[in-house]
CSV table of C-alpha atoms and ligand atoms in Angstrom, one decimal:
chain,number,residue,atom,x,y,z
A,1,MET,CA,78.3,71.0,-46.4
A,2,ASP,CA,78.0,69.5,-50.4
A,3,LYS,CA,81.4,71.1,-52.3
A,4,LEU,CA,80.4,72.7,-55.5
A,5,SER,CA,81.4,70.6,-58.6
A,6,TYR,CA,82.2,73.8,-60.7
A,7,VAL,CA,84.9,75.1,-58.9
A,8,SER,CA,88.7,74.4,-57.8
A,9,ASP,CA,89.8,73.8,-54.3
A,10,SER,CA,92.9,75.4,-54.8
A,11,PRO,CA,94.2,77.1,-51.6
A,12,THR,CA,95.0,80.1,-53.2
A,13,SER,CA,91.8,80.9,-55.5
A,14,SER,CA,89.5,83.7,-54.4
A,15,TRP,CA,86.5,81.5,-53.8
A,16,THR,CA,88.6,79.4,-51.4
A,17,THR,CA,89.5,82.5,-49.7
A,18,TYR,CA,86.2,83.8,-49.1
A,19,LEU,CA,85.1,80.2,-47.9
A,20,ARG,CA,87.8,80.3,-45.2
A,21,GLN,CA,86.3,83.7,-44.5
A,22,ILE,CA,82.8,82.3,-43.7
A,23,ASP,CA,84.3,79.5,-41.8
A,24,ARG,CA,85.4,82.0,-39.4
A,25,VAL,CA,82.3,83.6,-38.7
A,26,ALA,CA,80.0,80.9,-38.8
A,27,PRO,CA,80.8,80.2,-35.1
A,28,TYR,CA,79.8,83.8,-34.3
A,29,LEU,CA,76.2,83.2,-35.6
A,30,GLY,CA,74.1,81.5,-32.9
A,31,GLU,CA,71.1,79.9,-34.5
A,32,LEU,CA,71.3,81.7,-37.8
A,33,THR,CA,74.4,78.9,-38.4
A,34,ARG,CA,71.8,76.8,-39.5
A,35,TRP,CA,71.6,79.0,-42.6
A,36,VAL,CA,75.0,79.8,-43.3
A,37,ASP,CA,75.5,77.2,-46.4
A,38,THR,CA,73.5,79.5,-48.3
A,39,LEU,CA,76.5,81.9,-48.3
A,40,ARG,CA,78.7,79.1,-50.0
A,41,HIS,CA,76.6,78.4,-52.6
A,42,PRO,CA,76.0,81.3,-55.5
A,43,LYS,CA,72.1,81.6,-56.2
A,44,ARG,CA,72.9,81.7,-60.0
A,45,ALA,CA,76.1,81.7,-62.1
A,46,LEU,CA,75.9,82.4,-66.2
A,47,ILE,CA,78.8,81.6,-68.6
A,48,VAL,CA,78.4,83.1,-72.1
A,49,ASP,CA,80.5,83.1,-75.0
A,50,ILE,CA,81.1,86.6,-76.9
A,51,PRO,CA,82.1,86.1,-80.8
A,52,LEU,CA,83.8,89.4,-81.8
A,53,GLN,CA,84.7,90.5,-85.3
A,54,MET,CA,87.9,92.2,-84.9
A,55,ASP,CA,88.9,95.2,-86.8
A,56,ASN,CA,91.0,93.2,-88.8
A,57,GLY,CA,88.2,90.8,-90.0
A,58,THR,CA,89.0,88.0,-88.0
A,59,ILE,CA,86.7,86.2,-85.3
A,60,CYS,CA,87.8,86.0,-81.8
A,61,HIS,CA,85.8,84.4,-78.8
A,62,PHE,CA,85.9,85.4,-75.1
A,63,GLU,CA,84.4,84.1,-72.3
A,64,GLY,CA,82.1,86.2,-70.0
A,65,TYR,CA,80.5,85.8,-66.8
A,66,ARG,CA,77.7,86.9,-64.4
A,67,VAL,CA,77.1,85.6,-61.3
A,68,GLN,CA,74.4,86.5,-58.5
A,69,HIS,CA,75.5,85.4,-55.3
A,70,ASN,CA,72.6,86.2,-53.0
A,71,LEU,CA,69.5,88.4,-53.4
A,72,SER,CA,68.0,87.7,-50.2
A,73,ARG,CA,68.1,91.5,-49.1
A,74,GLY,CA,67.6,93.2,-52.6
A,75,PRO,CA,68.6,93.1,-56.2
A,76,GLY,CA,72.0,92.1,-57.1
A,77,LYS,CA,74.7,94.7,-57.1
A,78,GLY,CA,78.2,94.5,-58.5
A,79,GLY,CA,80.7,95.4,-60.9
A,80,ILE,CA,81.9,94.2,-64.7
A,81,ARG,CA,85.6,93.3,-64.6
A,82,TYR,CA,87.6,93.2,-68.0
A,83,HIS,CA,90.8,91.6,-67.4
A,84,PRO,CA,92.7,88.4,-69.0
A,85,ASN,CA,92.9,86.6,-65.7
A,86,VAL,CA,89.2,86.7,-65.0
A,87,ASN,CA,87.6,83.2,-64.4
A,88,LEU,CA,84.5,81.8,-62.9
A,89,ASP,CA,86.1,81.1,-59.5
A,90,GLU,CA,87.1,85.0,-59.3
A,91,ILE,CA,83.7,86.4,-60.2
A,92,MET,CA,82.0,84.0,-57.7
A,93,ALA,CA,84.4,85.4,-55.1
A,94,LEU,CA,83.7,88.9,-55.8
A,95,SER,CA,80.2,88.4,-56.2
A,96,ALA,CA,80.1,87.0,-52.7
A,97,TRP,CA,82.2,89.8,-51.2
A,98,MET,CA,79.5,92.2,-52.9
A,99,THR,CA,76.6,90.2,-50.7
A,100,ILE,CA,78.7,90.8,-47.6
A,101,LYS,CA,79.8,94.6,-48.5
A,102,CYS,CA,76.3,95.6,-49.2
A,103,ALA,CA,75.0,94.1,-46.1
A,104,ALA,CA,78.0,95.4,-44.2
A,105,VAL,CA,76.9,99.0,-44.9
A,106,ASN,CA,73.2,98.1,-44.9
A,107,LEU,CA,72.6,98.8,-48.3
A,108,PRO,CA,69.3,97.4,-49.8
A,109,TYR,CA,71.1,94.9,-52.2
A,110,GLY,CA,72.6,91.5,-52.7
A,111,GLY,CA,75.8,90.6,-54.4
A,112,ALA,CA,76.6,90.2,-57.9
A,113,LYS,CA,79.6,90.4,-60.4
A,114,GLY,CA,80.6,90.0,-64.0
A,115,GLY,CA,83.2,90.0,-66.2
A,116,ILE,CA,85.0,88.9,-69.4
A,117,ARG,CA,88.4,87.2,-69.9
A,118,VAL,CA,90.0,89.9,-72.0
A,119,ASP,CA,92.7,92.5,-71.9
A,120,PRO,CA,90.8,95.6,-72.8
A,121,PHE,CA,94.1,97.5,-73.4
A,122,LEU,CA,94.7,95.0,-76.4
A,123,LEU,CA,91.1,96.2,-78.0
A,124,SER,CA,90.4,99.2,-80.1
A,125,GLU,CA,87.6,101.5,-79.0
A,126,SER,CA,85.2,100.0,-81.4
A,127,GLU,CA,86.2,96.3,-80.7
A,128,LEU,CA,85.7,97.3,-77.1
A,129,GLU,CA,82.3,98.8,-77.6
A,130,ARG,CA,81.1,95.5,-79.7
A,131,LEU,CA,82.5,93.1,-76.9
A,132,THR,CA,80.3,95.3,-74.2
A,133,ARG,CA,77.0,95.4,-76.3
A,134,ARG,CA,77.5,91.8,-77.2
A,135,TYR,CA,78.4,90.4,-73.4
A,136,ILE,CA,75.1,92.7,-72.2
A,137,SER,CA,72.6,91.2,-74.7
A,138,GLU,CA,73.9,88.0,-73.6
A,139,ILE,CA,73.7,88.4,-69.8
A,140,GLY,CA,70.4,90.5,-70.7
A,141,ILE,CA,68.3,87.5,-69.3
A,142,LEU,CA,70.0,88.2,-65.8
A,143,ILE,CA,70.1,91.8,-65.3
A,144,GLY,CA,67.6,94.5,-65.0
A,145,PRO,CA,67.2,97.9,-62.8
A,146,GLN,CA,65.0,95.8,-60.0
A,147,LYS,CA,67.1,92.6,-60.8
A,148,ASP,CA,70.7,92.9,-60.9
A,149,ILE,CA,72.3,96.1,-61.7
A,150,PRO,CA,76.2,96.2,-63.0
A,151,ALA,CA,78.8,98.8,-62.3
A,152,PRO,CA,82.4,99.5,-63.2
A,153,ASP,CA,85.2,97.2,-61.7
A,154,VAL,CA,88.8,96.8,-63.0
A,155,GLY,CA,89.3,97.3,-66.7
A,156,THR,CA,86.1,99.2,-67.3
A,157,ASN,CA,84.8,103.0,-66.6
A,158,GLY,CA,82.0,105.3,-67.4
A,159,ARG,CA,82.5,104.8,-71.5
A,160,VAL,CA,81.6,101.1,-71.0
A,161,MET,CA,78.8,101.8,-68.6
A,162,ALA,CA,77.3,104.1,-71.1
A,163,TRP,CA,77.3,101.3,-73.6
A,164,VAL,CA,75.6,98.9,-71.0
A,165,MET,CA,73.1,101.4,-70.4
A,166,ASP,CA,72.4,102.0,-74.2
A,167,THR,CA,72.5,98.2,-75.1
A,168,TYR,CA,70.0,97.2,-72.5
A,169,SER,CA,67.6,100.6,-73.3
A,170,MET,CA,67.9,99.6,-76.9
A,171,ASN,CA,66.6,96.0,-76.2
A,172,GLN,CA,64.1,97.2,-74.0
A,173,GLY,CA,62.9,100.0,-76.6
A,174,THR,CA,63.1,102.7,-73.7
A,175,THR,CA,65.8,104.4,-71.9
A,176,VAL,CA,66.4,102.6,-68.8
A,177,THR,CA,69.0,104.6,-66.8
A,178,GLY,CA,68.5,102.5,-63.5
A,179,ILE,CA,70.3,99.3,-65.3
A,180,VAL,CA,73.8,100.2,-64.3
A,181,THR,CA,75.8,102.9,-62.1
A,182,GLY,CA,79.3,104.5,-62.6
A,183,LYS,CA,77.5,106.2,-65.7
A,184,PRO,CA,78.8,109.5,-67.1
A,185,ILE,CA,77.1,112.4,-65.4
A,186,HIS,CA,75.1,113.5,-68.7
A,187,LEU,CA,73.6,110.0,-68.9
A,188,GLY,CA,72.1,109.7,-65.5
A,189,GLY,CA,75.1,109.3,-63.5
A,190,SER,CA,75.9,110.8,-60.1
A,191,LEU,CA,78.1,113.1,-59.0
A,192,GLY,CA,81.3,111.9,-56.6
A,193,ARG,CA,80.8,108.4,-58.1
A,194,GLU,CA,84.2,108.3,-59.8
A,195,LYS,CA,86.2,109.4,-56.4
A,196,ALA,CA,83.7,107.3,-54.1
A,197,THR,CA,85.8,104.3,-53.8
A,198,GLY,CA,88.9,106.3,-53.0
A,199,ARG,CA,86.9,108.7,-50.6
A,200,GLY,CA,85.5,105.5,-48.5
A,201,VAL,CA,89.1,103.9,-48.2
A,202,PHE,CA,90.2,107.4,-46.8
A,203,MET,CA,87.3,107.9,-44.2
A,204,THR,CA,87.3,104.6,-43.3
A,205,GLY,CA,91.2,104.6,-42.7
A,206,ARG,CA,91.0,107.7,-40.9
A,207,GLU,CA,88.4,106.7,-38.5
A,208,VAL,CA,90.2,103.8,-37.5
A,209,ALA,CA,93.7,105.6,-37.5
A,210,TYR,CA,92.2,107.8,-34.9
A,211,ARG,CA,90.8,105.2,-32.7
A,212,GLU,CA,94.4,103.7,-33.1
A,213,GLY,CA,96.0,106.4,-32.1
A,214,ILE,CA,97.7,106.8,-35.5
A,215,GLN,CA,98.4,110.2,-36.8
A,216,ILE,CA,97.8,110.6,-40.4
A,217,LYS,CA,99.8,113.7,-40.5
A,218,GLY,CA,103.2,113.1,-41.6
A,219,SER,CA,102.6,109.2,-41.6
A,220,ARG,CA,104.3,107.1,-44.2
A,221,VAL,CA,102.1,105.8,-46.9
A,222,ALA,CA,102.3,102.6,-49.8
A,223,VAL,CA,99.9,102.3,-52.2
A,224,GLN,CA,99.7,99.3,-54.4
A,225,GLY,CA,97.5,100.3,-57.8
A,226,PHE,CA,97.4,103.6,-59.4
A,227,GLY,CA,94.1,103.3,-61.0
A,228,ASN,CA,90.8,104.9,-59.8
A,229,VAL,CA,90.9,103.8,-56.3
A,230,GLY,CA,94.6,103.7,-55.6
A,231,SER,CA,95.2,107.0,-57.2
A,232,GLU,CA,92.3,109.0,-55.4
A,233,THR,CA,93.0,107.6,-52.1
A,234,ALA,CA,96.8,108.4,-52.5
A,235,ARG,CA,95.7,111.9,-53.3
A,236,LEU,CA,93.3,112.2,-50.3
A,237,PHE,CA,96.2,111.0,-48.0
A,238,THR,CA,98.5,113.3,-49.3
A,239,GLU,CA,96.1,116.2,-48.9
A,240,ALA,CA,95.5,115.2,-45.2
A,241,GLY,CA,99.5,116.0,-44.5
A,242,ALA,CA,100.4,111.9,-45.4
A,243,LEU,CA,103.8,111.4,-47.0
A,244,VAL,CA,103.1,108.6,-49.9
A,245,ILE,CA,106.5,107.4,-50.3
A,246,ALA,CA,105.8,104.4,-52.5
A,247,ILE,CA,103.4,103.4,-55.5
A,248,GLN,CA,103.4,100.4,-57.3
A,249,ASP,CA,101.5,99.5,-60.2
A,250,HIS,CA,101.7,97.0,-63.1
A,251,SER,CA,104.6,98.9,-64.9
A,252,ALA,CA,106.8,99.7,-61.8
A,253,SER,CA,107.5,100.1,-58.3
A,254,LEU,CA,108.3,104.1,-57.1
A,255,PHE,CA,110.0,105.3,-54.0
A,256,ASN,CA,110.7,108.7,-52.8
A,257,ASP,CA,111.4,109.0,-49.0
A,258,ASN,CA,110.5,112.5,-49.0
A,259,GLY,CA,106.9,111.8,-50.7
A,260,ILE,CA,106.2,111.5,-54.2
A,261,ASP,CA,104.8,114.6,-55.8
A,262,LEU,CA,101.1,113.3,-56.6
A,263,VAL,CA,100.4,116.3,-58.8
A,264,LYS,CA,103.4,115.8,-61.4
A,265,LEU,CA,102.6,111.8,-61.0
A,266,PHE,CA,98.9,112.4,-62.4
A,267,SER,CA,100.1,114.1,-65.3
A,268,TRP,CA,102.7,111.7,-66.2
A,269,HIS,CA,99.8,108.9,-65.8
A,270,ASN,CA,97.3,110.4,-67.6
A,271,ARG,CA,99.6,110.9,-70.5
A,272,TYR,CA,101.4,107.2,-70.4
A,273,ARG,CA,98.6,105.2,-68.4
A,274,LYS,CA,101.6,103.8,-66.4
A,275,ILE,CA,103.8,104.8,-63.5
A,276,ALA,CA,106.8,103.5,-64.8
A,277,GLY,CA,109.5,106.2,-66.4
A,278,PHE,CA,108.1,109.0,-63.9
A,279,GLN,CA,111.2,111.3,-63.0
A,280,GLY,CA,110.2,112.2,-59.4
A,281,ALA,CA,110.9,109.1,-57.7
A,282,GLN,CA,113.3,106.2,-58.0
A,283,GLU,CA,112.5,102.7,-59.0
A,284,ILE,CA,112.6,99.9,-56.9
A,285,ASN,CA,111.9,96.2,-57.3
A,286,THR,CA,109.0,94.2,-56.0
A,287,ASP,CA,110.5,92.6,-53.0
A,288,GLU,CA,112.0,96.3,-51.8
A,289,PHE,CA,108.3,97.9,-52.1
A,290,TRP,CA,107.1,95.1,-49.6
A,291,ASN,CA,109.8,95.7,-47.2
A,292,ILE,CA,109.6,99.3,-46.9
A,293,GLN,CA,109.1,100.8,-43.4
A,294,ILE,CA,105.6,102.7,-43.3
A,295,ASP,CA,102.9,103.5,-41.1
A,296,ILE,CA,99.9,102.7,-43.6
A,297,PHE,CA,99.6,100.2,-46.7
A,298,ILE,CA,97.0,100.6,-49.1
A,299,PRO,CA,96.7,97.4,-51.7
A,300,ALA,CA,94.3,99.0,-54.3
A,301,ALA,CA,94.9,96.3,-56.7
A,302,LEU,CA,93.7,92.8,-57.1
A,303,GLU,CA,93.4,89.8,-55.2
A,304,GLY,CA,95.9,87.7,-53.5
A,305,GLN,CA,98.5,90.2,-53.0
A,306,ILE,CA,99.5,89.8,-49.3
A,307,THR,CA,100.8,86.3,-48.9
A,308,LEU,CA,102.0,84.6,-45.8
A,309,GLU,CA,105.5,85.5,-46.6
A,310,ARG,CA,104.6,89.1,-47.3
A,311,ALA,CA,102.5,89.1,-44.2
A,312,LYS,CA,105.5,88.2,-42.0
A,313,ASN,CA,107.7,91.0,-43.4
A,314,LEU,CA,105.2,94.0,-44.0
A,315,ASP,CA,106.5,96.8,-41.7
A,316,CYS,CA,103.3,98.9,-41.2
A,317,LYS,CA,100.6,99.5,-38.5
A,318,LEU,CA,97.6,99.7,-40.6
A,319,ILE,CA,96.3,98.0,-43.7
A,320,LEU,CA,93.5,99.8,-45.8
A,321,GLU,CA,92.0,97.2,-48.2
A,322,GLY,CA,91.0,99.4,-51.3
A,323,ALA,CA,91.1,96.2,-53.4
A,324,ASN,CA,88.6,93.5,-53.2
A,325,GLY,CA,90.4,90.3,-51.4
A,326,PRO,CA,93.6,91.4,-51.4
A,327,THR,CA,94.8,89.4,-48.0
A,328,TYR,CA,95.0,85.5,-48.1
A,329,PRO,CA,93.3,84.0,-44.6
A,330,GLU,CA,96.7,82.6,-43.6
A,331,ALA,CA,98.3,86.2,-44.1
A,332,ASP,CA,95.5,87.7,-42.0
A,333,ASP,CA,96.2,85.5,-39.0
A,334,ILE,CA,99.7,86.3,-39.1
A,335,LEU,CA,98.9,90.3,-39.4
A,336,ASN,CA,96.7,90.0,-36.4
A,337,GLU,CA,98.9,88.2,-34.5
A,338,ARG,CA,101.7,91.0,-35.1
A,339,GLY,CA,98.9,93.5,-34.3
A,340,ILE,CA,98.7,95.0,-37.6
A,341,ILE,CA,95.2,96.3,-38.1
A,342,ILE,CA,93.5,95.4,-41.3
A,343,VAL,CA,90.3,97.8,-42.4
A,344,PRO,CA,88.8,95.0,-44.3
A,345,ASP,CA,87.4,95.3,-48.1
A,346,VAL,CA,83.7,94.7,-47.2
A,347,ILE,CA,83.9,98.1,-45.4
A,348,CYS,CA,87.2,100.1,-46.7
A,349,ASN,CA,86.2,100.0,-50.5
A,350,ALA,CA,82.2,100.2,-49.9
A,351,GLY,CA,82.2,103.8,-50.7
A,352,GLY,CA,81.9,103.1,-54.6
A,353,VAL,CA,78.9,101.2,-54.2
A,354,THR,CA,77.1,103.1,-51.7
A,355,VAL,CA,77.3,106.1,-54.3
A,356,SER,CA,76.6,103.7,-56.8
A,357,TYR,CA,73.2,103.0,-54.8
A,358,PHE,CA,72.6,107.1,-54.5
A,359,GLU,CA,73.0,107.0,-58.5
A,360,TRP,CA,70.5,104.3,-58.7
A,361,VAL,CA,68.0,106.2,-56.3
A,362,GLN,CA,68.5,109.2,-58.4
A,363,ASP,CA,67.5,107.6,-61.8
A,364,MET,CA,64.9,105.9,-60.2
A,365,ALA,CA,63.6,109.5,-58.9
A,366,SER,CA,64.8,111.2,-62.1
A,367,PHE,CA,65.8,113.9,-59.2
A,368,PHE,CA,69.7,114.7,-58.8
A,369,TRP,CA,71.4,115.9,-55.6
A,370,SER,CA,74.2,118.0,-55.5
A,371,GLU,CA,77.8,116.9,-54.6
A,372,ASP,CA,77.8,118.0,-51.2
A,373,GLU,CA,74.5,116.3,-50.5
A,374,ILE,CA,76.2,113.0,-51.9
A,375,ASN,CA,79.5,113.5,-49.9
A,376,LEU,CA,77.6,114.3,-46.9
A,377,ARG,CA,75.4,111.1,-47.0
A,378,MET,CA,78.1,109.0,-48.1
A,379,ASP,CA,80.6,110.0,-45.3
A,380,ARG,CA,77.6,109.7,-42.7
A,381,ILE,CA,76.5,105.9,-44.0
A,382,THR,CA,80.5,105.2,-44.3
A,383,ILE,CA,81.5,106.2,-40.8
A,384,GLU,CA,78.5,104.8,-39.1
A,385,ALA,CA,79.2,101.5,-40.6
A,386,MET,CA,82.5,101.5,-39.7
A,387,ILE,CA,82.0,102.2,-36.1
A,388,ASN,CA,79.4,99.6,-36.1
A,389,VAL,CA,81.9,97.2,-37.1
A,390,TRP,CA,84.7,98.5,-34.8
A,391,ASN,CA,82.2,98.3,-31.6
A,392,LYS,CA,81.3,94.5,-32.8
A,393,SER,CA,85.2,93.7,-33.0
A,394,LYS,CA,85.6,95.0,-29.5
A,395,GLU,CA,82.4,93.1,-28.3
A,396,LYS,CA,83.2,89.9,-29.7
A,397,LYS,CA,87.1,90.4,-29.1
A,398,CYS,CA,87.9,89.6,-33.0
A,399,SER,CA,89.5,91.3,-36.1
A,400,LEU,CA,87.8,93.9,-38.0
A,401,ARG,CA,87.2,91.5,-41.1
A,402,THR,CA,85.4,88.9,-38.5
A,403,ALA,CA,83.4,91.7,-37.1
A,404,ALA,CA,82.5,93.2,-40.5
A,405,TYR,CA,81.4,89.5,-41.6
A,406,ILE,CA,79.5,89.0,-38.3
A,407,VAL,CA,77.4,92.4,-38.9
A,408,ALA,CA,76.8,91.5,-42.6
A,409,CYS,CA,76.1,87.9,-42.0
A,410,GLU,CA,73.4,88.4,-39.3
A,411,ARG,CA,71.9,90.7,-41.8
A,412,ILE,CA,72.0,88.3,-44.9
A,413,LEU,CA,70.8,85.1,-43.0
A,414,MET,CA,68.1,87.1,-41.0
A,415,ALA,CA,66.3,87.9,-44.1
A,416,ARG,CA,67.0,84.5,-45.6
A,417,LYS,CA,65.5,82.9,-42.5
A,418,ASP,CA,62.4,85.2,-42.6
A,419,ARG,CA,61.9,84.9,-46.0
A,420,GLY,CA,62.0,80.9,-46.0
A,421,ILE,CA,62.6,78.6,-48.6
A,422,TYR,CA,60.0,78.2,-51.4
A,423,PRO,CA,58.3,75.8,-51.8
A,424,GLY,CA,58.1,75.3,-48.0
B,1,LIG,N1,83.1,97.3,-58.6
B,1,LIG,C1,82.9,98.1,-57.2
B,1,LIG,C2,83.0,97.0,-56.0
B,1,LIG,O1,84.0,96.3,-56.1
B,1,LIG,C3,81.5,98.5,-56.9
B,1,LIG,C4,80.1,97.8,-57.5
B,1,LIG,C5,78.9,99.0,-57.7
B,1,LIG,O2,79.1,100.1,-57.5
B,1,LIG,O3,78.2,98.2,-57.8
B,1,LIG,O4,82.3,97.4,-54.9
């Protein structure tokens, strides 16, 4: 296999994590193994310079990316991340996880991802708008409603997606709602999109908990991350009778043995954009957070959180990966050995892209569905995909992650094989 010249082989890089996940699925792919190197090579990667005139008149340059990992099954799909640690390696891995995710759930998409190496919280609203519009103009040569459709990710939201839609539309000379998903409802967005990722984490988690004999009612839950995904997942688990006893975000780790009052935490968070300082729980340190005795752990922040050391100590029965790539491969092995069940990111957090798919379909048809219709269809797709992966893991006697990769890679590589190599 040819190693790519433009990525590091650091063992902690996200792309390395992804490659090791592919190594693990390869032995299960039979005749399709001949095509598996396709998945180790992103189809396209674009790096762009984004010059930005700041409000104070100075000029700053930011690095932006859009990677299309694989387009065998359809247009590229995947979010746009604004975070100070964004780099090519990370965006490549995130785009590859989108390829696997869309195939695991059987959405007619390939995988893509983009991002800017920037801390969005340090920019004013108008700086953020100019940054977004220039970035979209720069990647305009790659994206399109039939080519590659962006969406929100860490550090971006509906407001940013509205600028994405407008910038692309201005350059086309016509309104193109299907260029991006996760838009505000009045601009062609879909009901249910914002809460869809958290809903999917809950639905897949509940399904697996039921099959493993783990009670949700009365269970002790810890959540890492209180953004779009973590907060909605925590809310749904509380609604189902679980006790969310610990929550961590960039500002603090909170603990309350009787369960954190989420209604109060939401109003605190709406006001201060962080959980630190909330009075309804005790502040603990990071090590304590990782050692609490719980039933369900939900990493819903960034990649590379569950290290080998943390995997040895984590005291839980079930892990629901709301984030993309939170678990290192060697930590995965330890958790599997310890009998801790992991619902992997590529199925656990696929609710977001599933409703993105509905949004895109609604935009194409200019015909919009009710929230009940959306939730019903989403639940059906999510649960069917979860059961399919579950059955595959029993059949092959492997982890849910490897099973999800088997299901997804078979679909992707079958398409790759039957399309063939052009020119032949
Ligand atoms: N950024 C989200 C993810 O990682 C959603 C992508 C989308 O909706 O296209 O799945």
